[in-house]
Short mmCIF file of C-alpha atoms in Angstrom, two decimals:
data_model
loop_
_atom_site.label_atom_id
_atom_site.label_comp_id
_atom_site.label_asym_id
_atom_site.label_seq_id
_atom_site.Cartn_x
_atom_site.Cartn_y
_atom_site.Cartn_z
CA MET U 36 10.09 -5.92 -8.49
CA THR U 37 8.25 -9.10 -8.60
CA GLN U 38 4.47 -10.28 -8.81
CA PRO U 39 4.66 -13.17 -6.34
CA PHE U 40 1.03 -14.07 -6.41
CA ARG U 41 0.70 -14.78 -9.95
CA HIS U 42 2.04 -18.05 -9.32
CA GLY U 43 2.00 -18.62 -5.66
CA ASN U 44 0.48 -17.47 -2.49
CA LEU U 45 3.44 -16.71 -0.15
CA TYR U 46 6.25 -14.22 -0.38
CA GLU U 47 8.86 -14.05 2.36
CA SER U 48 11.13 -10.98 2.45
CA LYS U 49 14.60 -11.47 1.02
CA LEU U 50 15.98 -8.48 3.20
CA TRP U 51 13.75 -8.29 6.14
CA ASN U 52 13.81 -11.45 8.57
CA GLY U 53 10.29 -12.34 9.78
CA LEU U 54 8.35 -10.31 7.27
CA SER U 55 6.18 -12.27 5.13
CA LEU U 56 3.13 -11.65 2.63
CA GLN U 57 0.47 -14.20 2.12
CA LEU U 58 -2.26 -14.15 -0.42
CA LEU U 59 -5.43 -15.91 0.98
CA GLU U 60 -8.97 -16.27 -0.27
CA ASP U 61 -10.23 -12.60 -0.16
CA ARG U 62 -7.02 -10.54 1.15
CA ILE U 63 -3.18 -10.16 1.40
CA GLU U 64 -1.84 -10.18 4.66
CA LEU U 65 1.68 -8.74 5.44
CA ALA U 66 2.86 -9.94 9.00
CA LEU U 67 5.80 -8.95 11.16
CA LEU U 68 7.19 -10.17 14.35
CA GLU U 69 7.46 -6.80 15.70
CA ASN U 70 5.16 -3.72 15.81
CA LEU U 71 5.59 -0.87 13.54
CA HIS U 72 4.84 2.70 13.95
CA ALA U 73 2.55 3.37 11.07
CA LEU U 74 1.01 6.29 9.30
CA SER U 75 -1.84 5.58 7.06
CA SER U 76 -5.01 6.74 5.25
CA ALA U 77 -6.26 3.37 5.77
CA VAL U 78 -9.87 2.65 6.43
CA HIS U 79 -9.17 1.24 9.93
CA PRO U 80 -7.54 2.74 11.86
CA GLY U 81 -6.20 5.63 9.82
CA GLY U 82 -3.49 8.14 11.16
CA PHE U 83 -0.76 7.16 13.42
CA SER U 84 -0.85 3.63 15.00
CA ASP U 85 1.05 0.64 16.01
CA ALA U 86 0.68 -2.39 13.98
CA ASN U 87 2.21 -5.69 13.25
CA ARG U 88 -0.25 -6.68 10.70
CA ILE U 89 -1.53 -5.16 7.38
CA ILE U 90 -4.21 -6.37 5.59
CA ASN U 91 -5.55 -5.48 1.81
CA TRP U 92 -9.16 -6.80 1.77
CA LYS U 93 -10.57 -7.64 -1.57
CA VAL U 94 -14.37 -6.54 -1.87
CA PRO U 95 -16.65 -6.85 -5.16
CA LEU U 96 -17.18 -3.69 -7.35
CA THR U 97 -20.47 -3.70 -5.96
CA TYR U 98 -19.48 -3.01 -2.37
CA GLN U 99 -21.31 -0.33 -0.65
CA CYS U 100 -21.26 0.14 3.04
CA ASP U 101 -21.94 2.94 5.56
CA ASP U 102 -19.65 1.69 7.97
CA PRO U 103 -16.36 0.11 6.44
CA VAL U 104 -14.46 0.52 9.68
CA ARG U 105 -17.16 -1.73 11.32
CA ASP U 106 -16.67 -4.27 8.45
CA ILE U 107 -12.70 -4.33 8.77
CA VAL U 108 -12.97 -4.74 12.42
CA LYS U 109 -15.53 -7.70 11.96
CA GLN U 110 -13.36 -9.31 9.36
CA CYS U 111 -10.26 -8.95 11.56
CA LYS U 112 -11.95 -10.96 14.31
CA ALA U 113 -12.97 -13.63 11.72
CA TRP U 114 -9.51 -13.72 10.39
CA GLU U 115 -8.23 -13.97 13.89
CA CYS U 116 -6.23 -10.92 13.66
CA ASN U 117 -6.02 -8.35 16.53
CA PRO U 118 -8.08 -5.05 15.24
CA ASP U 119 -6.00 -3.06 17.64
CA THR U 120 -2.59 -3.94 15.98
CA THR U 121 -4.00 -4.36 12.19
CA VAL U 122 -4.22 -1.75 9.55
CA GLY U 123 -7.03 -2.65 7.21
CA LEU U 124 -7.13 -1.50 3.36
CA ILE U 125 -9.98 -2.11 1.18
CA THR U 126 -9.63 -2.60 -2.64
CA ALA U 127 -11.49 -4.05 -5.70
CA ALA U 128 -8.29 -4.65 -7.55
CA LYS U 129 -6.62 -7.80 -8.41
CA LEU U 130 -4.71 -9.11 -5.30
CA THR U 131 -2.98 -11.78 -7.49
CA HIS U 132 -1.31 -8.82 -9.70
CA ALA U 133 0.18 -7.14 -6.46
CA SER U 134 3.69 -6.07 -7.25
CA VAL U 135 6.54 -6.12 -4.62
CA ALA U 136 9.89 -4.31 -4.64
CA GLU U 137 12.54 -4.29 -1.89
CA PHE U 138 15.48 -1.93 -1.30
CA GLU U 139 18.54 -1.83 1.07
CA GLY U 140 20.16 1.57 1.52
CA ASP U 141 21.65 4.24 3.73
CA ARG U 142 20.90 2.66 7.11
CA PHE U 143 17.44 1.31 6.15
CA LYS U 144 15.61 -1.67 4.51
CA LEU U 145 12.28 -1.17 3.01
CA LEU U 146 9.65 -3.36 1.30
CA CYS U 147 6.77 -1.95 -0.92
CA CYS U 148 3.63 -3.87 -1.91
CA THR U 149 1.08 -2.11 -4.37
CA THR U 150 -2.19 -3.26 -5.66
CA VAL U 151 -3.64 -1.28 -8.56
CA GLY U 152 -7.32 -0.98 -9.98
CA THR U 153 -7.76 1.99 -12.23
CA ARG U 154 -11.42 1.75 -12.94
CA ASN U 155 -12.00 5.07 -11.13
CA ALA U 156 -8.86 6.82 -12.49
CA ALA U 157 -8.88 10.74 -11.77
CA ARG U 158 -6.84 13.68 -11.89
CA ALA U 159 -6.78 15.65 -8.82
CA GLY U 160 -7.38 19.25 -9.09
CA LYS U 161 -10.13 19.00 -11.77
CA PRO U 162 -13.88 19.97 -10.98
CA ARG U 163 -16.10 16.71 -11.00
CA SER U 164 -19.04 15.20 -9.55
CA THR U 165 -18.27 14.22 -6.07
CA PHE U 166 -19.73 11.88 -3.48
CA SER U 167 -19.53 11.39 0.35
CA ALA U 168 -19.82 7.58 0.30
CA TYR U 169 -17.19 5.22 0.42
CA SER U 170 -16.44 3.11 -2.70
CA ALA U 171 -13.81 0.53 -3.64
CA GLY U 172 -11.29 0.55 -6.73
CA THR U 173 -8.16 1.92 -5.53
CA ILE U 174 -4.50 2.00 -5.80
CA ASN U 175 -3.28 0.76 -2.33
CA VAL U 176 0.34 1.38 -1.49
CA ILE U 177 2.11 -0.20 1.46
CA VAL U 178 5.74 0.95 2.25
CA LEU U 179 7.40 -0.80 5.50
CA ILE U 180 10.80 0.50 6.51
CA ASP U 181 13.21 -1.26 8.74
CA GLY U 182 14.76 2.04 10.24
CA GLN U 183 14.11 5.02 12.16
CA MET U 184 12.13 8.08 10.95
CA THR U 185 10.65 11.13 12.46
CA GLU U 186 6.79 11.54 12.01
CA ALA U 187 7.52 14.54 9.91
CA ALA U 188 9.76 12.08 7.72
CA MET U 189 6.95 9.66 7.53
CA VAL U 190 4.47 12.36 6.44
CA ASN U 191 7.26 13.33 3.82
CA ALA U 192 7.30 9.84 2.76
CA VAL U 193 3.53 10.02 1.81
CA ILE U 194 4.21 12.80 -0.57
CA THR U 195 7.20 11.13 -2.17
CA ALA U 196 5.23 8.01 -2.58
CA THR U 197 2.25 9.76 -4.25
CA GLU U 198 4.39 11.86 -6.57
CA ALA U 199 6.00 8.44 -7.78
CA LYS U 200 2.39 6.84 -8.03
CA SER U 201 1.35 9.89 -10.16
CA ALA U 202 4.49 9.61 -12.31
CA ALA U 203 3.77 5.94 -12.92
CA LEU U 204 0.26 6.58 -14.14
CA GLN U 205 1.71 9.40 -16.50
CA GLN U 206 4.10 7.07 -17.74
CA LEU U 207 1.39 4.56 -18.77
CA ARG U 208 -1.02 7.32 -19.78
CA ILE U 209 -3.98 6.11 -17.49
CA ILE U 210 -6.59 8.63 -18.28
CA GLU U 211 -9.67 9.92 -16.48
CA MET U 212 -12.43 8.74 -18.77
CA ALA U 213 -14.67 11.78 -17.92
CA THR U 214 -12.07 14.32 -19.15
CA GLY U 215 -9.44 12.40 -20.95
CA ASP U 216 -6.87 14.08 -18.77
CA ILE U 217 -3.92 11.90 -17.55
CA ALA U 218 -4.89 10.52 -14.03
CA THR U 219 -2.88 11.31 -10.93
CA GLY U 220 -4.51 8.40 -9.04
CA THR U 221 -7.84 7.13 -8.22
CA THR U 222 -10.72 8.57 -6.37
CA THR U 223 -10.14 6.17 -3.30
CA ASP U 224 -6.43 5.54 -3.23
CA ALA U 225 -4.81 4.74 0.35
CA ILE U 226 -1.19 4.49 1.57
CA VAL U 227 0.50 2.98 4.57
CA ILE U 228 3.92 3.86 5.82
CA GLY U 229 5.24 1.56 8.55
CA VAL U 230 8.53 1.86 10.34
CA THR U 231 10.27 -0.34 12.93
CA GLN U 232 11.82 2.49 14.51
CA SER U 233 14.81 0.35 15.45
CA ALA U 234 17.42 2.15 17.42
CA SER U 235 20.04 -0.33 16.09
CA TRP U 236 20.48 1.63 12.72
CA ASN U 237 21.98 4.50 14.85
CA ALA U 238 20.79 7.14 12.45
CA VAL U 239 17.01 8.96 12.39
CA HIS U 240 15.94 9.84 8.91
CA ALA U 241 14.40 13.41 9.27
CA TYR U 242 13.50 13.76 5.69
CA ALA U 243 12.19 11.74 2.87
CA GLY U 244 11.84 13.89 -0.03
CA ALA U 245 13.12 12.47 -3.41
CA ALA U 246 16.67 13.93 -3.03
CA THR U 247 17.40 11.89 0.13
CA THR U 248 18.65 8.28 0.21
CA ILE U 249 15.39 6.97 1.84
CA GLY U 250 13.03 9.12 -0.20
CA CYS U 251 14.64 8.10 -3.38
CA SER U 252 14.27 4.47 -2.60
CA ILE U 253 10.64 5.02 -1.53
CA GLY U 254 10.04 6.67 -4.81
CA GLU U 255 11.70 4.09 -6.79
CA ALA U 256 9.83 1.31 -5.16
CA VAL U 257 6.44 3.08 -5.46
CA TYR U 258 7.04 4.02 -9.19
CA GLU U 259 8.19 0.52 -10.14
CA THR U 260 5.41 -1.37 -8.33
CA VAL U 261 2.53 1.01 -9.63
CA LEU U 262 4.06 0.44 -13.04
CA GLU U 263 4.08 -3.27 -12.97
CA ALA U 264 0.93 -3.84 -11.27
CA ALA U 265 -1.08 -1.22 -13.21
CA SER U 266 0.50 -2.37 -16.72
CA THR U 267 -0.62 -6.01 -16.00
CA GLN U 268 -4.04 -5.32 -14.31
CA ASP U 269 -5.95 -6.62 -17.44
CA GLU U 270 -3.84 -9.65 -17.74
CA GLU U 271 -5.16 -13.29 -16.62
#
């Protein structure tokens, strides 16, 4: 794992030709030469989509908006990105402290990029005051896979990644301020799973639990990047 933007603004994948990450003034852009089949909880578009660009947009802690989708689409046009093939995330975390990990395994390659802000850390399953408006803070996890996966396996990957995120927060003893309990995430976390679905691998991953080769790597990548980004978030 590495934090490439602590001292630079460009990261080119060591394993995946054509995949690059760039830190720009107010965002991290992940750009690919080909479209991915993506599953996300992103502001835009969310659910399943095809994408060749993923943007993690940094907004101020004071950001409030009734229509974040409109904002993301507007920003895409300003950034000269096609909103139809862009997945857009919003965060208030330090982009410079993003953590990146890469793995090559059993008929797949993967890259994980995570940004972490734990100001609104929370433990799922506990009663709390709730709200319907969107607010920024957030742990944003992006997992890109060169390989083939069923859509069920992509959903499984979300579960594995979420468990790994929670394990990293437990390791760091990140707490929910209101209760003092160890947090499982923040109130505004988001995730993207993007897969090339390239047939050249001659294998389709049907599962992505922690005991599978691909699931174990997803878990390791997410755990390591959350650990690194969260443990350094208060550093300059």
